[in-house]
PDB file of C-alpha atoms in Angstrom:
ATOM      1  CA  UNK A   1       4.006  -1.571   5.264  1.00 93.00           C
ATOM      2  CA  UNK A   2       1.459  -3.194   7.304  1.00 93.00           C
ATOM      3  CA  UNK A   3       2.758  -2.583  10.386  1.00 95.00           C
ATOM      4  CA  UNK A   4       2.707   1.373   9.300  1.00 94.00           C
ATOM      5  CA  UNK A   5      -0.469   1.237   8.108  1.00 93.00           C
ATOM      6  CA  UNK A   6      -2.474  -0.222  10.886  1.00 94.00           C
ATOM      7  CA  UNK A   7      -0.240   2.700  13.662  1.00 95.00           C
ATOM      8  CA  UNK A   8      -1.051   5.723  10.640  1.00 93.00           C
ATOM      9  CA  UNK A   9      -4.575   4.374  11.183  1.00 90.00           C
ATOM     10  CA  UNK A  10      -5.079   4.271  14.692  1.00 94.00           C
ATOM     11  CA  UNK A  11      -3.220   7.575  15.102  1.00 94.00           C
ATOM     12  CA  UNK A  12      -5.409   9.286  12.385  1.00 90.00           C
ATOM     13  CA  UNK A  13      -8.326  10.124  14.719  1.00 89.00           C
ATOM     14  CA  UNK A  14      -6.221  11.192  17.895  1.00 95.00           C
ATOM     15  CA  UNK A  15      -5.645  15.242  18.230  1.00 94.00           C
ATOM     16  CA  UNK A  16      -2.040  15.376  19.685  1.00 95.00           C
ATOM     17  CA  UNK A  17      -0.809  13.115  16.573  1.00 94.00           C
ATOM     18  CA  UNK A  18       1.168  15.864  14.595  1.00 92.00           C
ATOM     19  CA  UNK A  19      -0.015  16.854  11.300  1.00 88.00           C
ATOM     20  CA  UNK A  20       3.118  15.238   9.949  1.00 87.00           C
ATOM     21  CA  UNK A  21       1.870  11.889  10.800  1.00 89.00           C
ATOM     22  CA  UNK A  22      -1.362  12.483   9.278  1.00 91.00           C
ATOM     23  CA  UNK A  23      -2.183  12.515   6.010  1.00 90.00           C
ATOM     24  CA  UNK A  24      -2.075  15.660   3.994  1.00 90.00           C
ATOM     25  CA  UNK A  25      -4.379  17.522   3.307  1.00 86.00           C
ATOM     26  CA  UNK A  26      -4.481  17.402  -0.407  1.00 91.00           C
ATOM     27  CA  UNK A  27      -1.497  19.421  -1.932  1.00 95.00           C
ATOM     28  CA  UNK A  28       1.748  17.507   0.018  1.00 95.00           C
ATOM     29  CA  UNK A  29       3.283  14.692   1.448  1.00 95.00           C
ATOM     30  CA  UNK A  30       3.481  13.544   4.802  1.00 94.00           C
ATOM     31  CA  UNK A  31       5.242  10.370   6.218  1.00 92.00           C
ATOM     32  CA  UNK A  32       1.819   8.717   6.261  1.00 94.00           C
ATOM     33  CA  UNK A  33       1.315   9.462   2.161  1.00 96.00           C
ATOM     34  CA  UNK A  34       3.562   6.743   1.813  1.00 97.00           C
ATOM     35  CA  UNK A  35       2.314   3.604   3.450  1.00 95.00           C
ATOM     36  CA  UNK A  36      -0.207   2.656   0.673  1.00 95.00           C
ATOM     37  CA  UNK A  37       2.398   3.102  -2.252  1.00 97.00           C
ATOM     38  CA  UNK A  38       4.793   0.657   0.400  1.00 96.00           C
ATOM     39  CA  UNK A  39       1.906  -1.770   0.237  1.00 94.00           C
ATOM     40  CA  UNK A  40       1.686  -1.732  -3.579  1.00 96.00           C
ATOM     41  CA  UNK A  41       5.177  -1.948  -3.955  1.00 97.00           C
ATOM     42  CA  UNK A  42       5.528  -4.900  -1.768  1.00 95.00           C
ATOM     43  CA  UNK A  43       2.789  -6.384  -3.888  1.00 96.00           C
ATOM     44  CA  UNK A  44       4.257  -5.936  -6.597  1.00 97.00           C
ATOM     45  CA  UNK A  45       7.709  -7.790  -5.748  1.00 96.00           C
ATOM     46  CA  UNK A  46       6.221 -10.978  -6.417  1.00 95.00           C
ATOM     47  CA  UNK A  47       2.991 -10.527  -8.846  1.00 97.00           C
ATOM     48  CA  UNK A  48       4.467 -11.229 -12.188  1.00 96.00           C
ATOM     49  CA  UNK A  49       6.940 -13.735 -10.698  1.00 95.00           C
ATOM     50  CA  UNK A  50       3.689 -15.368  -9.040  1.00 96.00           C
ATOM     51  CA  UNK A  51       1.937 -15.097 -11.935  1.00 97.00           C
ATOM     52  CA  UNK A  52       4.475 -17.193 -14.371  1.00 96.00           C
ATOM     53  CA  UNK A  53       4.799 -19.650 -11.424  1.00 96.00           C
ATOM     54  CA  UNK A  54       0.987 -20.784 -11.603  1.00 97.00           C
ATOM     55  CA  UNK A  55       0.909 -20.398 -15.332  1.00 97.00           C
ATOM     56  CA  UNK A  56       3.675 -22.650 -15.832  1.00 96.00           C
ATOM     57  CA  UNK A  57       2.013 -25.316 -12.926  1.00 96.00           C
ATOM     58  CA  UNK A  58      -1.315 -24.846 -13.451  1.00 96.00           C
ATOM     59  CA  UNK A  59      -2.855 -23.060 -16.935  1.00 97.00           C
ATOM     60  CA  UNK A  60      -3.890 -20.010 -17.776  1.00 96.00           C
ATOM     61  CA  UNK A  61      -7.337 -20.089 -16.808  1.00 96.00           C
ATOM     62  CA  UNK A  62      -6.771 -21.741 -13.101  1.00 97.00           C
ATOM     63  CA  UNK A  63      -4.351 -18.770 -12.909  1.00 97.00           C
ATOM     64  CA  UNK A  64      -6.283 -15.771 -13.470  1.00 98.00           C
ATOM     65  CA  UNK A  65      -9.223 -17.238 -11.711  1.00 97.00           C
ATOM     66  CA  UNK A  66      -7.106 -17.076  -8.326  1.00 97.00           C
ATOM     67  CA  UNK A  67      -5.729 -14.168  -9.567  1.00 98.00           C
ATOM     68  CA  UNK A  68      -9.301 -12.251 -10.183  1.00 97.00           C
ATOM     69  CA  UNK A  69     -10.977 -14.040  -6.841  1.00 97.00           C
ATOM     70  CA  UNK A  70      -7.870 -12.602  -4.921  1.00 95.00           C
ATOM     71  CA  UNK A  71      -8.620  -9.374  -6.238  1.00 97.00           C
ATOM     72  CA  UNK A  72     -12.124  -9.194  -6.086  1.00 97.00           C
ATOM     73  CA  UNK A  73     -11.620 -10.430  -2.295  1.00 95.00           C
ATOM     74  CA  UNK A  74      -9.963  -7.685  -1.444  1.00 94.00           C
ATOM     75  CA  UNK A  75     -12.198  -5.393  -2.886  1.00 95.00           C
ATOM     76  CA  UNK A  76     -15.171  -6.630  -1.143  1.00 94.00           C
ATOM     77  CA  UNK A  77     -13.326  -6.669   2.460  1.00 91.00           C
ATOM     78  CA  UNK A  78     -12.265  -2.757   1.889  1.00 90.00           C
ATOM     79  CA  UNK A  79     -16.268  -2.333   1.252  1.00 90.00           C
ATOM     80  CA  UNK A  80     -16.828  -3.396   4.428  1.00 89.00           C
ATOM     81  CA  UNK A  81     -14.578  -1.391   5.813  1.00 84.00           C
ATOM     82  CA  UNK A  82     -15.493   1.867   4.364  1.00 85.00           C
ATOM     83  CA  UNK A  83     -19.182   1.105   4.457  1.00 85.00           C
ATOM     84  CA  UNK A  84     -18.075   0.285   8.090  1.00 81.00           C
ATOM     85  CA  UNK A  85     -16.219   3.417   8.899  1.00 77.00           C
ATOM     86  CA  UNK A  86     -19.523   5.781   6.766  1.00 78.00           C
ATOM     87  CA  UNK A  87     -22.187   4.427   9.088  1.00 79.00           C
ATOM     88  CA  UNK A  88     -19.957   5.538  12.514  1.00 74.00           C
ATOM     89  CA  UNK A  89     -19.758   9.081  10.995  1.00 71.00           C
ATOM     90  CA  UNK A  90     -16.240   8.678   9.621  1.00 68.00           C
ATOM     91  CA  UNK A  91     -16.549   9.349   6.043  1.00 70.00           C
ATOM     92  CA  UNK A  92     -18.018  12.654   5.847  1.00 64.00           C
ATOM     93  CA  UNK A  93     -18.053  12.663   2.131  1.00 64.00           C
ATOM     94  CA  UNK A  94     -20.634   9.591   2.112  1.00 64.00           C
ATOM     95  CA  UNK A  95     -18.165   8.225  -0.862  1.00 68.00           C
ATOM     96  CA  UNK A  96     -17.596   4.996   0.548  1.00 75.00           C
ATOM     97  CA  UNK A  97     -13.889   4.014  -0.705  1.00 85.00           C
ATOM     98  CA  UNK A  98     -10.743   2.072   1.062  1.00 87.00           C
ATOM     99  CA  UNK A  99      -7.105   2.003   0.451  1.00 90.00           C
ATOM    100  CA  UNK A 100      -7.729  -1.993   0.471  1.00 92.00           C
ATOM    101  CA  UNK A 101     -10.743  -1.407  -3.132  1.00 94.00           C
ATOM    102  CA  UNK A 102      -8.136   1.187  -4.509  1.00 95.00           C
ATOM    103  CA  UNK A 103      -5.525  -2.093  -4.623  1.00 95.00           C
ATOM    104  CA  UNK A 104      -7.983  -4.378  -4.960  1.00 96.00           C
ATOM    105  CA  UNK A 105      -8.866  -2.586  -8.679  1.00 97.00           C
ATOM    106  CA  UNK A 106      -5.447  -1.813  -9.485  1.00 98.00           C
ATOM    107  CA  UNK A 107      -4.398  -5.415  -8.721  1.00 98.00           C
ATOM    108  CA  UNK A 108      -7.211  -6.017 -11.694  1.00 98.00           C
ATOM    109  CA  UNK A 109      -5.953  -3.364 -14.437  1.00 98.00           C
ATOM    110  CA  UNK A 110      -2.868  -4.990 -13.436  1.00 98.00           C
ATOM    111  CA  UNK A 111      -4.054  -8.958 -14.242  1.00 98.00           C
ATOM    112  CA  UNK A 112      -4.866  -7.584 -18.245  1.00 98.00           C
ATOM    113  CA  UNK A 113      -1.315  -6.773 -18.396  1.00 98.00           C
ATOM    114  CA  UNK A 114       0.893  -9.062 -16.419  1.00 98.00           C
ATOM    115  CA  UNK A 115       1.808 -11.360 -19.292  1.00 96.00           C
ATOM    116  CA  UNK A 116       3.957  -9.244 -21.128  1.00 97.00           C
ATOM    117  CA  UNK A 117       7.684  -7.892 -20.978  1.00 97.00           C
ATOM    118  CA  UNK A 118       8.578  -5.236 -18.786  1.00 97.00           C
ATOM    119  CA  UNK A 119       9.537  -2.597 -21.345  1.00 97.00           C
ATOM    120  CA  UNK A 120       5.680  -2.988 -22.509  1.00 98.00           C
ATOM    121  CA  UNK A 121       4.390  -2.793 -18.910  1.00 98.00           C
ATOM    122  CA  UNK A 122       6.860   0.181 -18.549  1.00 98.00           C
ATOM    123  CA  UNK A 123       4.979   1.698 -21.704  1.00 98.00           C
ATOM    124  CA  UNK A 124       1.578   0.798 -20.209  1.00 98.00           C
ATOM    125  CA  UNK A 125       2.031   2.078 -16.958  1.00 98.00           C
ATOM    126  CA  UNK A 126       3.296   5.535 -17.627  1.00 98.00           C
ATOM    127  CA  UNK A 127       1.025   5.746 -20.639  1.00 98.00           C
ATOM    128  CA  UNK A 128      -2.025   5.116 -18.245  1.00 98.00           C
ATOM    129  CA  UNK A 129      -0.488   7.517 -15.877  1.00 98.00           C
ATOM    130  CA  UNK A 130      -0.447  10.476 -18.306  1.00 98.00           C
ATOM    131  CA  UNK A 131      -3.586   9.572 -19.528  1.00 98.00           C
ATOM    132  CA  UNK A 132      -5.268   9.474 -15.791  1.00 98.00           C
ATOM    133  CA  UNK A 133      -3.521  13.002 -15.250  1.00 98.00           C
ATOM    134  CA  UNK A 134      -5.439  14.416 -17.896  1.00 98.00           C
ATOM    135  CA  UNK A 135      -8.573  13.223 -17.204  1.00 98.00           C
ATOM    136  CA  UNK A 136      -7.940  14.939 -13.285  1.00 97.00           C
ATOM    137  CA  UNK A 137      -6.563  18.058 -14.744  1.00 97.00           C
ATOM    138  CA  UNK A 138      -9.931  18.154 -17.275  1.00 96.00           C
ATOM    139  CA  UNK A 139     -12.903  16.256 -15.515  1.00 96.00           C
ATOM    140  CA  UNK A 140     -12.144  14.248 -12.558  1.00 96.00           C
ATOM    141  CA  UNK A 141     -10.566  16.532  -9.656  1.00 95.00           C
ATOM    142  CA  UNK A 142     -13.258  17.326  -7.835  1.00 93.00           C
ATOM    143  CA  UNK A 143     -14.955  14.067  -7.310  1.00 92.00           C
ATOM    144  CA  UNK A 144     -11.182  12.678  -6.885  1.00 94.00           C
ATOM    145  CA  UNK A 145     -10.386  14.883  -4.079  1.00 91.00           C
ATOM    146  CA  UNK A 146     -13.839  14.515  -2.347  1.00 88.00           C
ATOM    147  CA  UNK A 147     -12.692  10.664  -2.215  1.00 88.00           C
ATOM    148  CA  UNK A 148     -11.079   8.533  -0.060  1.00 85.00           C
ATOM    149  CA  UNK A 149      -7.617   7.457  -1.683  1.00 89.00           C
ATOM    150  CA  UNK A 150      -9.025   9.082  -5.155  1.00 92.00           C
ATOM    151  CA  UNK A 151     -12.193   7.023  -5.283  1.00 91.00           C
ATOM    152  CA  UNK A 152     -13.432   4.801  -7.995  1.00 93.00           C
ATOM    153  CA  UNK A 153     -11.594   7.209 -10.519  1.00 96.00           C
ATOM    154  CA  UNK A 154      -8.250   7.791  -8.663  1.00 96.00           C
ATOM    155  CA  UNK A 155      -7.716   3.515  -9.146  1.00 96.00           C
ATOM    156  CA  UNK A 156      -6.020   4.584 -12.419  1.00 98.00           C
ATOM    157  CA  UNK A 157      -3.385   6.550 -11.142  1.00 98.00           C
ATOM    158  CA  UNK A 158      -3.333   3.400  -7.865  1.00 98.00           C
ATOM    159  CA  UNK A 159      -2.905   1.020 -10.859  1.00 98.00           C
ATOM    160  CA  UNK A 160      -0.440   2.644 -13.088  1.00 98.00           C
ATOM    161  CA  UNK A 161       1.116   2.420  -9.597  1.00 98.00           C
ATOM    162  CA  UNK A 162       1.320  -1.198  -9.286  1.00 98.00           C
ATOM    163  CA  UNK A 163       1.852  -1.773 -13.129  1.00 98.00           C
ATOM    164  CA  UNK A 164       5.132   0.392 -12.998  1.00 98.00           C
ATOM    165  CA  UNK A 165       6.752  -1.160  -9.655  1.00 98.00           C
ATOM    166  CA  UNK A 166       6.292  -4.639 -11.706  1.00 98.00           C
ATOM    167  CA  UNK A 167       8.244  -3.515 -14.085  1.00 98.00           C
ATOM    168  CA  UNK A 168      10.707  -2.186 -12.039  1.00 97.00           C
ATOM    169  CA  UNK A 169      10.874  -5.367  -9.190  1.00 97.00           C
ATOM    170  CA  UNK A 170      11.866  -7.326 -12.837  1.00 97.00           C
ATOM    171  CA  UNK A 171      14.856  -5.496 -12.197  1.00 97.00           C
ATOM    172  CA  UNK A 172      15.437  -6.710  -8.846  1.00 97.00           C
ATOM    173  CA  UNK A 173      14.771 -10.270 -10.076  1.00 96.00           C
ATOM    174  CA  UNK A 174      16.405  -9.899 -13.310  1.00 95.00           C
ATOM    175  CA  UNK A 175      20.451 -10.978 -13.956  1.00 95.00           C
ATOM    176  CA  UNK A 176      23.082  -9.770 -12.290  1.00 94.00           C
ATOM    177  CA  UNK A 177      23.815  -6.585 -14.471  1.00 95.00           C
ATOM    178  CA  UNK A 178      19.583  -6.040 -13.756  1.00 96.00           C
ATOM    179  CA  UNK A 179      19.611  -6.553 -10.425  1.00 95.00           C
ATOM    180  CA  UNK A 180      22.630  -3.803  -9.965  1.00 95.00           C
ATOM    181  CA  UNK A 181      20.398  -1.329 -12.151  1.00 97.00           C
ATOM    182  CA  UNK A 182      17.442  -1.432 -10.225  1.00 98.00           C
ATOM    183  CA  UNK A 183      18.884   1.370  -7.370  1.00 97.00           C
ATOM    184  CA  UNK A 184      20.190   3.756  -9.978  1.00 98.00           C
ATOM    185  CA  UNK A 185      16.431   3.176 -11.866  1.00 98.00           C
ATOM    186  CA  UNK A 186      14.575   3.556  -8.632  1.00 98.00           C
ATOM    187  CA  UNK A 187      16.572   6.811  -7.805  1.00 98.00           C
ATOM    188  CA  UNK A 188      15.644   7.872 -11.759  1.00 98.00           C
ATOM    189  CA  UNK A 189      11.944   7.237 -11.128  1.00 98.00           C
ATOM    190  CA  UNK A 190      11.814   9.454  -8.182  1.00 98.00           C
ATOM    191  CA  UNK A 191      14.421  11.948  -9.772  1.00 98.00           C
ATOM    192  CA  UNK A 192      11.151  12.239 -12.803  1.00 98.00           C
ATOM    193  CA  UNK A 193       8.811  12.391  -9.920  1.00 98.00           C
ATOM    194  CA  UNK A 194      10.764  15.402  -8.158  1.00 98.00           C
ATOM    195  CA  UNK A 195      11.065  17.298 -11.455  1.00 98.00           C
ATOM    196  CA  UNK A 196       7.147  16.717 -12.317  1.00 98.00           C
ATOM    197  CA  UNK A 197       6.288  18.430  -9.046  1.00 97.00           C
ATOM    198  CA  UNK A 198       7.313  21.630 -10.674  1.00 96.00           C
ATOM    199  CA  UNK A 199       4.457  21.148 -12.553  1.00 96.00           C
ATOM    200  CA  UNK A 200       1.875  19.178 -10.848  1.00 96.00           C
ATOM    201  CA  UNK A 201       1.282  19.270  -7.077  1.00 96.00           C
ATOM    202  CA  UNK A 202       2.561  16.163  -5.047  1.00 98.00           C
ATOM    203  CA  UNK A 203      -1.053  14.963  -3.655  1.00 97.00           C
ATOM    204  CA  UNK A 204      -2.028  11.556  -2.394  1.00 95.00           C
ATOM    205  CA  UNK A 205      -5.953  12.452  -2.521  1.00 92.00           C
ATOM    206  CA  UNK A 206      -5.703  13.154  -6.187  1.00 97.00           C
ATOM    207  CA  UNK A 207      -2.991  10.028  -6.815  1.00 97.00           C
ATOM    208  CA  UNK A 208      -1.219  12.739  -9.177  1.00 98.00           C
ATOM    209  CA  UNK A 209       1.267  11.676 -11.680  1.00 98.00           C
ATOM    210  CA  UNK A 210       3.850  13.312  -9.384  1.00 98.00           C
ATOM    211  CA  UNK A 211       2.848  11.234  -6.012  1.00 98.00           C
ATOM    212  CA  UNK A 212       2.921   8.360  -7.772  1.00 98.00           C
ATOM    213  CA  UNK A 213       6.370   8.654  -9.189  1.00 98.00           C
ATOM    214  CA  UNK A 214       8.130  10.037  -6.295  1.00 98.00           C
ATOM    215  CA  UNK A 215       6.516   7.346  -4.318  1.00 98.00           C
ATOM    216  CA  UNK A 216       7.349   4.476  -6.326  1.00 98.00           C
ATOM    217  CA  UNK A 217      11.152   5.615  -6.133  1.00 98.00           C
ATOM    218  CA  UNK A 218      10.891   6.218  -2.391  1.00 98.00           C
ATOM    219  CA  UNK A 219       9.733   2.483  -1.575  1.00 98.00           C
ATOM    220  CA  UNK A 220      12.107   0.680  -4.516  1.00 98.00           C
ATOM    221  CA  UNK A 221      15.325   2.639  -2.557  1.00 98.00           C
ATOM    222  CA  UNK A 222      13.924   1.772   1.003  1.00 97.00           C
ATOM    223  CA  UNK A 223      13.313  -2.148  -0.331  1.00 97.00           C
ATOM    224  CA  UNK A 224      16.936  -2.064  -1.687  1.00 97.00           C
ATOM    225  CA  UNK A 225      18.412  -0.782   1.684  1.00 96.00           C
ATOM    226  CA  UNK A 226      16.291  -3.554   3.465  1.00 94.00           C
ATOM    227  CA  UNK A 227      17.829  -5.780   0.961  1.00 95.00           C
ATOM    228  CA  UNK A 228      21.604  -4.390   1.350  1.00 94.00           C
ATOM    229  CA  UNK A 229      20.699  -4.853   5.383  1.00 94.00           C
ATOM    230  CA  UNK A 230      20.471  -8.357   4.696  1.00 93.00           C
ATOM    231  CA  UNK A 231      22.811  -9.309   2.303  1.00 92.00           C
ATOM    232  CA  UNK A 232      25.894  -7.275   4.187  1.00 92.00           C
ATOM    233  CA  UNK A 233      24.576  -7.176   7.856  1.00 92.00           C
ATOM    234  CA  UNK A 234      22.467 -10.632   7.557  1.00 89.00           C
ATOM    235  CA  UNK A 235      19.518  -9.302   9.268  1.00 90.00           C
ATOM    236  CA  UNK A 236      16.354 -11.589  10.025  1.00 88.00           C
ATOM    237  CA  UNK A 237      13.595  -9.126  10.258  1.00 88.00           C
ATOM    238  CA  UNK A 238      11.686 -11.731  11.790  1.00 91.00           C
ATOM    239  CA  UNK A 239       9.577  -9.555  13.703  1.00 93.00           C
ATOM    240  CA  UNK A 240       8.443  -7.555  10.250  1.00 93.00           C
ATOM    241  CA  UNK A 241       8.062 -11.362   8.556  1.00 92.00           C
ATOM    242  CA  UNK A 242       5.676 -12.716  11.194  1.00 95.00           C
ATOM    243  CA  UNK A 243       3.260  -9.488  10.430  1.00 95.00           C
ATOM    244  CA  UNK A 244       4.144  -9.572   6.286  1.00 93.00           C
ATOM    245  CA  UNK A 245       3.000 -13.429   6.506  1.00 94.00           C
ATOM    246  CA  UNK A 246      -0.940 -13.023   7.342  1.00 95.00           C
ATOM    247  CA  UNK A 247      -1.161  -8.998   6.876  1.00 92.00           C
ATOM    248  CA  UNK A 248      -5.221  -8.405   6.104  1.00 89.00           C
ATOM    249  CA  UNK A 249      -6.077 -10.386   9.244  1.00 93.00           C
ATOM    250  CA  UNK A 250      -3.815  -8.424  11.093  1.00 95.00           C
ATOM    251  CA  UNK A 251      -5.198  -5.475   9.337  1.00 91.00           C
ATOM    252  CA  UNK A 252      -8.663  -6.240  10.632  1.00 90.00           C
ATOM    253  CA  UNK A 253      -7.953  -6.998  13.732  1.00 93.00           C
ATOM    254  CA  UNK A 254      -6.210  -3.380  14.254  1.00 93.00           C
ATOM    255  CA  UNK A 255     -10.184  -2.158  13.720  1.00 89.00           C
ATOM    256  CA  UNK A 256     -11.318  -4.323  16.240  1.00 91.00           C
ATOM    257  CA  UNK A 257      -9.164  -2.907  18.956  1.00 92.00           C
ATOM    258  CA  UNK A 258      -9.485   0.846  17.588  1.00 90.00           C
ATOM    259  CA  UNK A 259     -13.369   0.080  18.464  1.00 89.00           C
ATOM    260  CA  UNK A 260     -12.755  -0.754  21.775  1.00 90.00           C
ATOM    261  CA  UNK A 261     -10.992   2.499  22.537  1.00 92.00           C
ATOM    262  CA  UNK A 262     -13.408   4.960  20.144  1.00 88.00           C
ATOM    263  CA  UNK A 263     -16.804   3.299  19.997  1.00 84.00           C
ATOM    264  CA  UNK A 264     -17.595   3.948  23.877  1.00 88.00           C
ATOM    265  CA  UNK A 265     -17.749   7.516  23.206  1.00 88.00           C
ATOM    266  CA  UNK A 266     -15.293   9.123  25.561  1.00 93.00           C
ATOM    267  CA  UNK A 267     -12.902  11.660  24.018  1.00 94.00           C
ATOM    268  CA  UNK A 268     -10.373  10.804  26.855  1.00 94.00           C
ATOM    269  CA  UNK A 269      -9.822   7.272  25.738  1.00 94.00           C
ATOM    270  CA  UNK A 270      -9.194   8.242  21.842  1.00 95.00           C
ATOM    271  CA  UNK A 271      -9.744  11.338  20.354  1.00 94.00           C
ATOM    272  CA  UNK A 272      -8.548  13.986  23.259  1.00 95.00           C
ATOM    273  CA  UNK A 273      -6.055  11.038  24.765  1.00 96.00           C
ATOM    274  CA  UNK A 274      -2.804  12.192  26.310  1.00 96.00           C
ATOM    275  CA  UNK A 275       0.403  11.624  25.350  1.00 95.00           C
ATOM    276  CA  UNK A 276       1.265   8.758  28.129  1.00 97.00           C
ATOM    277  CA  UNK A 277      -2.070   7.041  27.219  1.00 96.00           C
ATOM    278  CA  UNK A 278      -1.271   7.655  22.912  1.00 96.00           C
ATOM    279  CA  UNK A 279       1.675   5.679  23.972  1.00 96.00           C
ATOM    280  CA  UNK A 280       0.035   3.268  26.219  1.00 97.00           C
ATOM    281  CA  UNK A 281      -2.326   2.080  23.688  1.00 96.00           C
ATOM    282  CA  UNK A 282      -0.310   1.751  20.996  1.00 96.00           C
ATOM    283  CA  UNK A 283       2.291  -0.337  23.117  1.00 97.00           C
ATOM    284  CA  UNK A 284      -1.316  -2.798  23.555  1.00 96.00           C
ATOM    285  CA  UNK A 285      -2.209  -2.308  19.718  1.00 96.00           C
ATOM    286  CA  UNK A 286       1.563  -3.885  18.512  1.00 96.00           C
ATOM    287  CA  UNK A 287       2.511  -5.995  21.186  1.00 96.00           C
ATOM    288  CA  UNK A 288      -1.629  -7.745  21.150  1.00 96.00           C
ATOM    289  CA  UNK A 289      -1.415  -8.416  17.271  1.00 97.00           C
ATOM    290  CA  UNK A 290       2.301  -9.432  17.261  1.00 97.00           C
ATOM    291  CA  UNK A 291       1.461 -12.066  19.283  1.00 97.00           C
ATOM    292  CA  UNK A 292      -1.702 -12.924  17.131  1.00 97.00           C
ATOM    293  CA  UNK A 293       1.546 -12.516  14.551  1.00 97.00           C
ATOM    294  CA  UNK A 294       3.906 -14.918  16.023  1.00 96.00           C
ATOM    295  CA  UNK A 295       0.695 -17.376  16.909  1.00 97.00           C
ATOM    296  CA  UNK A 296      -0.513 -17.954  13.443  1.00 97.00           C
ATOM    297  CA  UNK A 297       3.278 -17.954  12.007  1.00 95.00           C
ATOM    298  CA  UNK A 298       4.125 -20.868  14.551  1.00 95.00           C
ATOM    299  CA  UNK A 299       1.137 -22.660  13.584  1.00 96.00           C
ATOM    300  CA  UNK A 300       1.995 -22.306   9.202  1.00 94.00           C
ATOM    301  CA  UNK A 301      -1.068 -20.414   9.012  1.00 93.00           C
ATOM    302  CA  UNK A 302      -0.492 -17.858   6.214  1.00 89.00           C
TER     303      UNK A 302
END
């Protein structure tokens, strides 16, 4: 997820990227329209089984303080960020809002309802999902779509998001019987998304009820075949653990070397590059911050 993230990012702003690795739009879905959904998913995998780890060592109120502080960390770093990206012209809206506040807030609405079974958070989730729809449908949408990532607003339909994969990674961690529902359940959750997009467009921008459905479903069936890969083939993934181990200082280092190539002003190097140099500079962009990757993994820094 990270690793997709920082390449949709750096590709973004370059011309000869095809609009199929950009994001869409508004009404669609690209490739790219699924890396933050990957990102909450993988978050999700272990938030209620981290949760009930610290309550059980240390108390409820050492828990959700390190719980909140996380949060509220990650809020504050996607502020600078955006507020970053607004005063170099990027953010054209003047709506300053990142993918990293949109989980940062959802891993918050999340926190209130952590503590309970999964059939309530199941409940909860899709409850706040319908209810976030019709608030789009009947007030929001135009501030929503003028966002980045749905804005302040759009966090609802982010954190019904994150509440629902919860529920549904208790599957994966649950018994045996559990664990062998979770792919037919993951395939059901994007069968409901599919069938909703009759109805309501598919749109990342406005975090509709559809997107965030179908995109749950997508990254539950691509953890499981990870999963299946290592169960039946026993595959490492090491290189995709070194960059999952220490993933927002790799994310901010990505900006750093986007900077180097866009702040000097010269189409050539970013936003008119050619294909050889595209290439050439993203070969620099993953091999420089797998290294950083491998460095701080060989030295237990996480």
């Amino acid at each position: 997820a990270i690793l997709a993230m920082v390449l949709a990012n750096f590709m973004g702003g370059i011309q000869i990227i095809p609009a199929w690795l950009k994001h869409a739009s508004d009404i669609g879905l690209s490739f790219i329209d699924l890396i933050a959904p990957f990102f909450i998913f993988a978050i999700s995998l272990t938030y209620s089984q981290s949760f009930r780890r610290r309550m059980d060592r240390d108390g409820a109120i050492k828990t959700y303080s390190q719980f909140f502080a996380r949060y509220l960390a990650i809020i504050g770093l996607g502020a600078l960020i955006s507020s970053g990206e607004t005063a170099f012209g990027l953010n054209p809206s003047g709506i300053d809002w990142s993918v990293l506040q949109a989980i940062g807030v959802a891993g918050l609405i999340t926190l209130i309802v952590v503590h309970l079974s999964s059939p309530w958070r199941w409940g909860i989730g899709l409850g706040l999902l319908v209810t976030y729809q019709v608030l789009l449908d009947h007030f929001w949408l135009d501030i929503v779509i003028r966002s980045h990532h749905g804005g302040f607003f759009g966090t609802l339909g982010w954190s019904s998001m994150l509440i629902i994969s919860t529920a549904l990674a208790d599957l994966f961690h649950g018994n045996e019987k559990a664990k062998k529902a979770f792919p037919w359940v993951s395939l059901a959750v994007l069968g409901a998304g599919i069938a909703l997009a009759l109805l309501l467009p598919v749109s990342k921008h406005r975090v509709s009820a559809s997107y965030v459905l179908i995109t749950v479903g997508i990254s539950a069936i691509l953890f499981f075949g990870f999963h299946w890969l290592t169960v039946h083939f026993k595959w490492k993934g090491h290189f995709l653990i070194a960059w999952g181990k220490n993933p927002l200082v790799l994310y901010f280092l990505h900006y750093i070397f986007i900077g180097f190539v866009f702040l000097p002003g010269i189409p050539f190097l970013y936003v008119n590059a050619p294909v050889w140099l595209v290439l050439l500079e993203i070969a620099g962009l993953v091999g420089g911050i797998s290294l950083v990757a491998y460095w701080l993994e060989r030295h237990k820094i996480i």
